[in-house]
Every structure is written in C-alpha cells, then in structure tokens.
C-alpha cells in the first residue's frame, strides 16, 4: 500500500516560488496481487514569485484511502495546520480548523446561561472578548440576550467614544484593474464600465471640491493595475493632495486602500505620511475566496491575507481590516476577522486601528441577489455590536453603502467613523449633478445626502461630528494610541479636537441651520472636556477660530 501512517514532514519551495501539493493521488489495483499502484503523479502548482513571501512552513501530513470503484481509489492527504496567532503565515493565524471549532464551541454553549453571563460581564469591563467568547454570543438567538448584547455595546461605545463621530470621504483615483473579482464591477472582464484614471490636475480639482465641502480626511481608492496604477502614481497623488490649500481648506490626513503589495512599497507609503492602510479580506474562507478571485494577483489568498503584516513590518502603525459581508457565511467571517485582530495584537502588540463592515450591494453588472449569503439587517446589526464588544478600542467604519436607517442604528451600538457626501465614481466630486456622473463607480451608494445634511443629521441626533486628524500628526499612532485609549486619557484629546474641528466647519462650510444646531452641540460638549486646563485652552481657541485662525490641535 503506497504511503504509511508514519507521516513525514514535507515542504515544497524552490527558487522563491511558493508551491503546494493538491493532496490528491490516484491509485489502480494491480490484477492478481490486489496491491495498489500509483497511476497519477502528484500535481503541483505555484503562485507568482514574490520576494516578500515567507517560505512555507513544513507541515505534517497523513493519508487515507477512499474507494471510488472496484479498481480505483483516491489517496487523500490530510494536512494538519496548527493554529498559531503569532505566526506570520495566513493559514496558521486564520486557521480553518480553529474557526470551525470556535463556531462549534459557540453552538455547544449558546444556551449556557452562566457562561453567557460571564461573557457579558467581561464585555462591560472594556477589555474586549476572545473570538470564542464572541462565538457563544453569536450563536445565541434568544431575543433577551440579543438585547443585552445591544445594551452592552451602547455602554462600551459611549464609554470610549462618547458622542464623537469622525467623518471622511473616499477619493477614487482609477478603476483600471487586472483582477477578476466576481463581486466588483472593476473586474478586468467588465466591458460596460467606463475606465478612467485621474491626472494630477484632475486630482487637484477633486481635492478642492472636497475641501469646499469641508472634508479634512480622505481615503484613497484605486484598482490594481501595474501599468495604470503603479505605486509611483499613488505616491504622486498623495503628495499632490497634501500640497493643496484652498481658502481655509486642507486635507490633513490621507488613508490608503490599495491592493496588497511588498514591504518595500509599504515603506514608501509610510514615508509619504499616510494615516491608516486599509485592506479588506472580502472573505476569510479560503475555498470561497479562491472561487471569488479566479485570476489576477488578488487570487493569492495567503499573500493578500498577510498584507497587513508586511505593512506593519514596513513601519505603518495603523492598519484597517474588513470583510464584505454577504460573500460568505457571516458567522465564519466574523470569527476569522476577530482572529485576524488577535493575530496583529499577538505579533505586533497592537491590533487593527479600524474595522470596516461593508455589505454586498448593487453595482454595474453586479447583482447582490446572485450571492446566496446575504446578511439581514437585524443580523448585521448584531454583528456590529459583537465587533464593538470584542475590540472596544478599534474604530469601526460604515460607508454610504448603508442607508440612513441602518447607519442611525449602527452609530448607537458601535460605529465611530462614517463617510459623508461620498462619490464612489472616478472624478465624481467635480460633477455637481449626481445623475450626470459617468459609469465609473465601484458600488451604488445608499446614503446620497450631502456632507452638510449628514452633519446636520448627526447634530440632530446629539452626536459631535469630528474632522480631527490630530493623533496622526502628533505621533499618537499604533501601540502609542492604544496606550492612551486603554487608560482613558485619549478621550480628553479627542473631545477637545472634535470641538475645535467642528467649530472650523461651522465657520467655513455649514448652512445656517447646521451652524445653529452645531453651536448648541458645541456648548453641550465643551464641559465634557475633563482636563481643566485643556478645556480652558479649547474655549480660547474657539474664539480665535471665529476670528479666522485655523488648525489648532492638542
């Protein structure tokens, strides 16, 4: 019998090429003797050479035989990959067996009242939850427990973030892309979408339009294309954006959401003074991921999943995670997402700065109904609440994919950052009439209100809109930010900076009604600055802002 139970350690790597055995061999029974003879060689495949990819970890394999006919059998290799949150290798820190075991643990304990009580009590200590603890709450479907989850999330959110909501806008630079992601209209096979890439002059006009709305923080987006969107183009765009000062406007922080790249390129982004590097996993379930990404650089699951590690190795302190809910079973992706956060904490001493929670939505040649794992609103809001309990000091982002109703509910239970007045088309901000925007968008927006309307809505709901970017410019990033956040001292900085940036917005951009509502909120929020000297300084700076000075920060 070929193979035996004494399983050797194997590793396949040659000339820097990542190689993997499929795990299938075909055997034929020999006439007369009855013994099995291998009739098909093991099949190997390799991914594109990447100098930043670590050599594969040797893995222990075993084999068993599945009879498929009287004369043939398939030899299946069982690859055992150990869960290790400190490992730099994707299949070890996002370990499929651990995800499934955690979900099973949740099912087994979903009615364990004593354990649920302990988990909810732990959540209210503001120290977070493990992915297995979260799995228990996720599995429980009792309405009373769900309400307690929401109540706990509200307490955690208000304790750490108060009423502050950070505002930003996405800026799409180019929709050229060589990937074939089945859920994104930028995919290379889409012949309907208009392909467009902004020049530096067009970027300048877009930024001026964004500044005239009142934005101070942008998220750069671009498809993956080595010819049209090389790293040099992204770096030039960042330099251009930071250089533009129009009237009282300025973009003070540029976050970046581009494809997984090398440590060398991440170092260049760090030197360009980006804020957070965001990259969404889409789904952590590897077979589904590979099915959704059939061709292109993004099809390499491990290289994509390990990107945040390379970014942090390159010196980028703040990274953002996210999955696209609806592509795969939400339970699997939620637990894996939290495992990813735990991995960054274990390996780098600092978890993700942000987690985004997009859901699949309509776009050019993309119909959400074609994806069978859609997440209903009530379940989606429970997911938001559970993320807030699990990672209390991680900012949570919700874009204009969601409409006003869901965003209103999500702000209470976890979301701390939202986009406002967004255009998801390339060059969309310089077009006044949204109906005339070219067919270049990545997705359809559900919340189409202007930034001023969004700000007014937040004020009416007693939130304090914030355009603050102070921490990034003051070096309070990564583990240094988390130190301030966990001991509660960051709140005094955030509160004062939010008040001052809101005052700037009211003076420069707000409508009359928004300005009136904003002044009432500022008056209510200033007393919440707990540090007496900082509060007094903030009050004096507000007067100076009214007199025309700008860009104060603590």
XYZ file of C-alpha atoms in Angstrom:
554
model
C 0.000 0.000 0.000
C 1.656 3.281 -1.040
C 2.180 5.670 1.843
C 2.025 4.754 5.513
C 0.902 6.128 8.859
C 4.409 7.297 9.731
C 3.745 10.783 8.348
C 6.851 12.738 7.305
C 7.332 16.484 7.369
C 7.242 17.934 3.871
C 7.955 21.349 2.458
C 7.897 22.306 -1.210
C 9.696 25.501 -2.131
C 12.170 26.126 -4.926
C 13.730 29.287 -6.380
C 11.468 31.537 -4.308
C 8.314 30.010 -5.774
C 5.506 29.167 -3.360
C 4.402 25.598 -4.065
C 1.605 23.436 -2.735
C 0.526 19.844 -3.197
C -3.123 19.372 -4.116
C -3.423 16.415 -1.751
C -4.910 14.007 -4.299
C -3.285 10.881 -5.802
C -4.972 8.259 -7.968
C -4.195 4.573 -7.442
C -5.073 1.500 -9.565
C -5.430 -2.001 -8.126
C -3.000 -4.375 -9.867
C -4.595 -7.518 -11.248
C -3.752 -10.678 -9.401
C -1.831 -9.265 -6.446
C -4.532 -6.790 -5.398
C -1.914 -4.259 -4.337
C -2.310 -0.596 -5.295
C -0.109 1.083 -7.895
C 0.046 4.863 -8.317
C -1.356 5.802 -11.731
C -1.248 9.603 -11.498
C 1.578 11.751 -10.282
C 1.035 14.317 -7.554
C 0.044 17.619 -9.148
C 1.845 20.774 -8.115
C 1.102 24.389 -8.836
C 2.871 27.602 -7.931
C 1.919 31.210 -7.464
C 3.727 34.202 -8.883
C 7.159 34.725 -7.385
C 7.036 37.227 -4.540
C 10.215 38.085 -2.696
C 8.307 39.084 0.429
C 6.553 35.749 0.795
C 7.944 33.576 3.597
C 8.943 30.039 2.814
C 6.074 27.644 3.525
C 6.089 26.083 6.980
C 6.817 22.341 6.898
C 3.502 20.592 7.529
C 2.803 17.116 8.837
C 0.636 15.034 6.511
C -1.156 11.737 6.794
C -3.020 9.704 4.223
C -6.130 7.587 3.957
C -7.775 5.826 1.048
C -11.268 6.364 -0.361
C -12.564 3.598 -2.610
C -14.203 5.071 -5.751
C -14.660 1.838 -7.721
C -13.623 -1.799 -7.592
C -10.333 -0.921 -9.204
C -9.568 2.657 -8.248
C -9.028 4.538 -5.039
C -8.162 8.135 -4.193
C -5.382 8.682 -1.711
C -6.241 11.814 0.305
C -3.534 13.661 2.198
C -4.808 15.185 5.439
C -2.831 18.356 6.043
C -2.767 19.365 9.687
C -2.022 23.071 10.167
C -1.597 24.200 13.746
C -3.389 27.349 14.898
C -0.839 29.963 15.909
C -1.966 33.602 16.353
C 1.696 34.711 16.423
C 2.587 33.071 13.125
C 3.231 35.276 10.074
C 1.520 32.686 7.861
C -2.093 33.215 6.925
C -3.254 29.614 7.182
C -1.878 29.410 10.705
C -3.269 32.634 12.184
C -6.530 32.276 10.228
C -6.749 28.561 10.870
C -9.791 26.915 9.318
C -9.959 24.216 11.979
C -9.904 26.834 14.733
C -12.661 28.862 13.077
C -14.851 25.780 12.796
C -14.014 24.614 16.309
C -14.912 28.066 17.644
C -18.255 28.034 15.852
C -18.917 24.549 17.225
C -17.972 25.767 20.714
C -20.468 28.586 20.305
C -23.227 26.159 19.307
C -22.450 23.871 22.220
C -22.590 26.740 24.718
C -25.235 29.021 23.220
C -27.707 28.123 25.958
C -25.147 28.102 28.781
C -26.669 30.904 30.862
C -23.802 31.035 33.347
C -21.166 31.351 30.625
C -23.170 33.980 28.731
C -23.482 35.986 31.939
C -19.714 35.836 32.425
C -19.021 36.909 28.841
C -21.397 39.886 29.008
C -19.905 40.922 32.351
C -16.425 40.762 30.845
C -17.541 42.907 27.898
C -18.560 45.665 30.316
C -15.008 45.815 31.725
C -13.990 47.314 28.341
C -11.246 44.714 27.879
C -12.691 43.006 24.825
C -13.731 39.425 24.097
C -11.911 36.496 22.529
C -13.157 35.063 19.265
C -14.501 32.002 21.101
C -16.387 34.114 23.624
C -17.839 36.092 20.744
C -18.868 32.827 19.054
C -21.048 31.959 22.048
C -22.941 35.252 21.876
C -23.163 34.949 18.093
C -24.784 31.512 18.309
C -27.345 32.504 20.926
C -30.600 33.590 19.287
C -32.613 34.433 22.404
C -34.178 37.880 21.975
C -33.446 38.873 25.570
C -29.753 38.007 25.209
C -29.566 39.870 21.904
C -30.991 42.958 23.570
C -28.389 42.661 26.333
C -25.683 42.469 23.645
C -27.002 45.713 22.129
C -27.217 47.371 25.559
C -23.651 46.358 26.382
C -22.417 47.628 23.001
C -24.074 51.004 23.643
C -22.332 51.262 27.023
C -18.931 50.342 25.561
C -19.350 52.756 22.652
C -20.342 55.709 24.857
C -17.680 54.969 27.486
C -14.822 55.020 24.964
C -16.046 57.279 22.151
C -18.634 59.478 23.797
C -20.748 61.235 21.168
C -17.884 61.787 18.715
C -18.295 60.592 15.110
C -15.360 61.006 12.726
C -16.173 61.997 9.132
C -14.236 61.232 5.940
C -14.702 60.843 2.192
C -13.382 58.269 -0.289
C -11.460 59.527 -3.322
C -11.376 57.104 -6.248
C -8.275 57.654 -8.367
C -8.616 54.940 -11.004
C -10.844 51.980 -11.846
C -8.345 50.159 -14.062
C -7.856 46.667 -12.628
C -6.352 43.356 -13.726
C -8.165 41.211 -11.158
C -11.338 39.252 -11.880
C -13.188 39.572 -8.566
C -16.710 38.330 -9.238
C -18.397 40.851 -6.897
C -16.664 44.044 -8.085
C -17.513 45.967 -11.276
C -13.847 46.939 -11.666
C -13.080 43.341 -12.702
C -10.989 43.048 -15.843
C -13.708 41.348 -17.899
C -16.271 44.136 -17.419
C -16.689 45.828 -20.801
C -19.609 48.050 -19.721
C -17.868 50.266 -17.182
C -16.034 53.372 -18.384
C -12.358 53.073 -17.481
C -10.836 56.223 -16.079
C -7.709 57.372 -14.265
C -7.320 60.846 -12.786
C -4.393 63.036 -13.772
C -2.667 65.116 -11.085
C -4.580 68.166 -12.362
C -7.872 66.282 -12.054
C -6.908 65.115 -8.556
C -6.293 68.735 -7.605
C -9.768 69.711 -8.796
C -11.337 66.800 -6.902
C -9.494 67.762 -3.706
C -10.550 71.404 -3.981
C -14.151 70.252 -4.387
C -13.781 68.055 -1.288
C -12.195 70.881 0.684
C -15.049 73.169 -0.301
C -17.426 70.631 1.250
C -15.438 70.734 4.488
C -13.551 67.445 4.419
C -10.157 67.104 6.141
C -9.651 63.328 5.867
C -9.648 61.234 2.678
C -9.469 57.543 1.852
C -7.695 56.887 -1.454
C -9.024 54.017 -3.566
C -7.685 52.534 -6.799
C -7.913 49.292 -8.731
C -4.870 47.040 -9.055
C -3.052 47.587 -12.327
C 0.753 47.655 -12.697
C 0.615 49.870 -15.806
C -2.064 52.412 -14.878
C -1.848 52.417 -11.079
C 1.753 51.708 -10.044
C 2.916 52.685 -6.572
C 4.578 55.791 -8.039
C 1.181 57.059 -9.196
C -0.281 56.555 -5.723
C 2.669 58.371 -4.129
C 2.359 61.292 -6.548
C -1.355 61.507 -5.762
C -0.663 61.637 -2.011
C 1.938 64.372 -2.488
C -0.481 66.359 -4.647
C -3.312 66.040 -2.133
C -1.238 67.209 0.805
C 0.063 70.194 -1.177
C -3.357 71.729 -1.922
C -4.501 74.560 0.340
C -7.690 76.172 -0.942
C -9.196 79.051 1.058
C -9.338 77.657 4.612
C -9.327 74.084 3.348
C -6.666 71.423 3.720
C -6.569 67.641 3.671
C -4.757 66.809 6.880
C -4.798 63.049 6.644
C -4.759 60.622 3.714
C -5.653 56.996 4.352
C -4.991 54.461 1.623
C -6.917 51.413 0.419
C -4.947 49.777 -2.381
C -4.053 46.205 -3.262
C -1.673 44.064 -1.238
C 1.911 44.934 -2.062
C 5.502 44.489 -0.908
C 7.267 45.638 2.245
C 9.318 47.980 0.066
C 6.177 49.658 -1.281
C 4.632 49.890 2.175
C 7.778 51.675 3.327
C 7.230 54.205 0.541
C 3.635 54.742 1.687
C 4.851 55.206 5.252
C 7.420 57.778 4.106
C 4.613 59.575 2.236
C 2.939 60.082 5.643
C -0.243 58.144 5.084
C -2.575 57.584 8.008
C -4.157 54.130 8.031
C -3.530 51.439 5.437
C -6.808 49.632 4.794
C -7.244 46.334 3.004
C -10.401 44.255 3.154
C -10.144 40.497 3.187
C -13.530 40.160 1.460
C -13.863 36.640 2.942
C -11.535 34.560 5.115
C -12.929 31.245 3.881
C -10.140 30.169 1.555
C -12.115 27.995 -0.913
C -14.745 30.722 -1.287
C -12.037 33.382 -1.588
C -10.361 31.476 -4.415
C -13.689 30.978 -6.183
C -14.477 34.715 -5.944
C -10.977 35.684 -7.171
C -10.287 33.296 -10.071
C -7.460 35.261 -11.725
C -5.099 38.129 -11.049
C -2.675 38.919 -8.214
C -5.535 39.087 -5.701
C -6.252 35.395 -6.283
C -3.337 34.545 -3.967
C -5.151 34.113 -0.640
C -2.065 33.959 1.574
C -0.289 36.935 0.022
C -3.445 39.031 0.396
C -4.168 37.927 3.970
C -0.586 38.573 5.108
C -0.532 42.118 3.671
C -1.227 43.881 6.968
C 1.778 42.137 8.496
C 4.011 43.440 5.727
C 2.580 46.933 6.175
C 3.339 46.897 9.896
C 6.797 45.451 9.265
C 7.362 48.455 6.980
C 6.561 50.908 9.778
C 2.879 51.631 9.142
C 1.435 51.723 12.667
C -2.259 51.809 11.809
C -3.916 49.203 9.615
C -7.582 48.581 8.859
C -9.358 45.249 8.440
C -12.736 44.387 6.946
C -14.798 41.736 5.197
C -17.519 42.162 2.602
C -20.473 40.620 4.402
C -22.659 38.592 2.095
C -19.912 36.915 0.082
C -19.617 34.021 2.516
C -21.358 32.786 5.661
C -21.202 35.712 8.068
C -20.536 33.539 11.133
C -17.320 32.170 9.656
C -16.084 35.573 8.529
C -16.868 37.309 11.821
C -14.878 34.795 13.861
C -11.986 34.832 11.372
C -11.993 38.650 11.370
C -11.577 38.671 15.147
C -8.819 36.065 14.873
C -7.038 38.412 12.472
C -7.325 41.229 15.013
C -5.955 38.919 17.723
C -3.092 37.952 15.432
C -1.989 41.563 14.931
C -2.158 42.119 18.691
C -0.139 38.946 19.365
C 2.519 39.594 16.746
C 2.890 43.377 16.823
C 1.492 44.332 20.226
C -1.258 46.382 18.603
C -4.497 45.318 16.976
C -6.139 46.957 13.969
C -6.825 50.682 14.112
C -10.104 50.251 12.256
C -12.526 47.553 11.159
C -14.937 48.237 8.296
C -18.274 46.447 7.886
C -19.422 46.744 4.242
C -22.219 44.561 2.854
C -22.516 43.463 -0.763
C -24.678 45.963 -2.652
C -25.716 46.727 -6.263
C -23.123 47.925 -8.762
C -22.563 47.878 -12.526
C -23.066 44.248 -13.705
C -23.166 43.060 -10.061
C -26.472 41.828 -8.625
C -26.394 41.145 -4.854
C -29.206 38.617 -5.341
C -26.706 36.357 -7.094
C -24.906 35.919 -3.767
C -26.783 33.494 -1.513
C -25.228 34.576 1.792
C -26.926 37.948 2.184
C -26.947 39.226 5.782
C -30.338 40.556 7.005
C -30.449 43.903 8.782
C -31.114 42.506 12.263
C -28.270 40.011 11.999
C -25.968 42.659 10.535
C -26.592 44.988 13.477
C -25.858 42.156 15.899
C -22.552 41.595 14.090
C -21.717 45.299 14.502
C -22.499 45.119 18.221
C -20.386 41.992 18.706
C -17.384 43.558 16.984
C -17.710 46.557 19.284
C -17.692 44.286 22.356
C -14.786 42.174 21.077
C -12.450 45.022 20.055
C -13.601 48.068 22.048
C -10.661 50.321 21.150
C -10.755 49.679 17.403
C -12.542 52.304 15.325
C -15.470 50.943 13.337
C -16.285 52.329 9.888
C -19.539 52.318 7.940
C -19.718 53.749 4.436
C -22.581 55.077 2.334
C -23.260 51.512 1.168
C -25.736 51.611 4.053
C -28.708 53.957 4.166
C -29.762 56.392 6.865
C -31.850 53.899 8.838
C -29.093 51.317 9.300
C -26.455 53.970 9.909
C -28.638 55.544 12.623
C -28.942 52.208 14.421
C -25.286 51.258 13.933
C -23.963 54.547 15.355
C -25.547 53.728 18.707
C -24.030 50.272 19.020
C -20.550 50.588 17.622
C -19.782 52.677 14.545
C -17.368 55.546 15.238
C -16.468 56.685 11.702
C -18.688 57.302 8.664
C -18.272 58.716 5.196
C -20.417 61.666 4.160
C -21.287 63.244 0.820
C -19.457 60.380 -0.897
C -18.996 59.796 -4.601
C -17.744 56.319 -5.498
C -17.089 57.206 -9.140
C -13.736 58.321 -10.530
C -13.838 62.111 -10.772
C -17.301 62.327 -9.213
C -16.800 65.282 -6.869
C -16.335 67.857 -9.614
C -19.683 66.909 -11.192
C -22.419 68.880 -9.443
C -25.355 66.827 -10.727
C -25.021 63.274 -9.375
C -27.266 61.970 -12.186
C -24.580 63.003 -14.697
C -21.752 61.087 -13.021
C -20.098 58.727 -15.502
C -20.481 54.981 -15.128
C -17.186 54.581 -13.244
C -18.459 53.754 -9.734
C -17.374 50.763 -7.654
C -20.778 50.482 -5.973
C -24.086 52.300 -5.671
C -24.428 54.488 -2.595
C -27.498 54.098 -0.395
C -26.928 57.340 1.531
C -26.748 60.137 -1.035
C -27.076 63.069 1.341
C -24.614 65.952 1.141
C -21.940 66.336 3.807
C -23.854 69.253 5.343
C -27.008 67.132 5.522
C -25.069 64.313 7.186
C -23.508 66.724 9.693
C -26.934 68.216 10.481
C -28.386 64.721 10.930
C -25.604 63.833 13.390
C -26.165 67.051 15.329
C -29.919 66.423 15.487
C -29.145 63.017 16.990
C -26.912 64.676 19.617
C -23.611 63.472 18.164
C -20.475 65.584 17.882
C -19.184 65.396 14.265
C -15.385 65.397 14.193
C -12.913 66.230 11.441
C -9.975 65.627 13.770
C -6.662 64.281 12.455
C -4.512 65.303 15.435
C -3.330 61.908 16.676
C -1.644 61.032 13.396
C 0.199 64.323 13.187
C 1.161 64.189 16.866
C 2.548 60.655 16.639
C -0.203 59.061 18.716
C -0.455 56.000 16.462
C -0.219 52.241 16.777
C 0.581 50.968 20.258
C 1.069 54.538 21.498
C -2.520 55.366 20.563
C -3.748 52.168 22.227
C -1.939 53.062 25.450
C -3.778 56.388 25.574
C -7.047 54.725 24.590
C -6.943 51.932 27.158
C -6.177 54.198 30.111
C -8.894 56.636 29.008
C -6.619 59.643 28.513
C -7.202 59.799 24.757
C -10.751 60.988 25.392
C -9.684 64.440 26.545
C -7.619 64.946 23.387
C -10.376 63.629 21.107
C -13.105 65.669 22.759
C -11.234 68.964 22.544
C -10.032 68.343 18.991
C -13.507 67.328 17.843
C -14.985 70.535 19.258
C -12.387 72.712 17.513
C -12.678 70.987 14.127
C -16.466 71.210 14.363
C -16.144 74.929 15.017
C -13.995 75.267 11.898
C -16.649 73.501 9.849
C -19.409 75.734 11.203
C -17.455 78.887 10.383
C -16.359 77.868 6.880
C -18.866 75.471 5.326
C -22.090 74.959 7.296
C -25.537 76.058 6.216
C -27.388 78.405 8.545
C -29.493 75.639 10.087
C -26.461 73.386 10.565
C -24.482 76.203 12.153
C -27.265 76.900 14.644
C -27.523 73.221 15.599
C -23.736 72.911 15.778
C -23.318 75.796 18.192
C -25.807 74.140 20.555
C -23.906 70.847 20.452
C -20.538 72.546 20.991
C -21.908 74.338 24.039
C -23.063 70.996 25.424
C -19.801 69.162 24.620
C -17.198 71.644 25.917
C -17.960 70.872 29.589
C -17.209 67.191 28.846
C -13.520 68.018 28.322
C -12.401 66.578 31.645
C -8.962 68.231 31.765
C -9.490 71.734 33.184
C -6.511 73.443 31.522
C -7.267 71.816 28.174
C -10.895 72.890 28.428
C -9.892 76.493 29.124
C -7.427 76.447 26.232
C -10.092 74.993 23.930
C -12.511 77.794 24.803
C -9.878 80.405 23.954
C -9.035 78.695 20.670
C -12.688 78.624 19.653
C -12.691 82.408 19.889
C -9.554 82.538 17.741
C -11.216 80.237 15.187
C -14.115 82.688 14.986
C -11.506 85.403 14.320
C -10.085 83.441 11.366
C -7.267 81.229 12.723
C -7.265 77.542 11.814
C -5.744 74.125 12.538
C -5.441 74.072 16.315
C -4.857 70.705 17.929
C -3.881 69.095 21.189
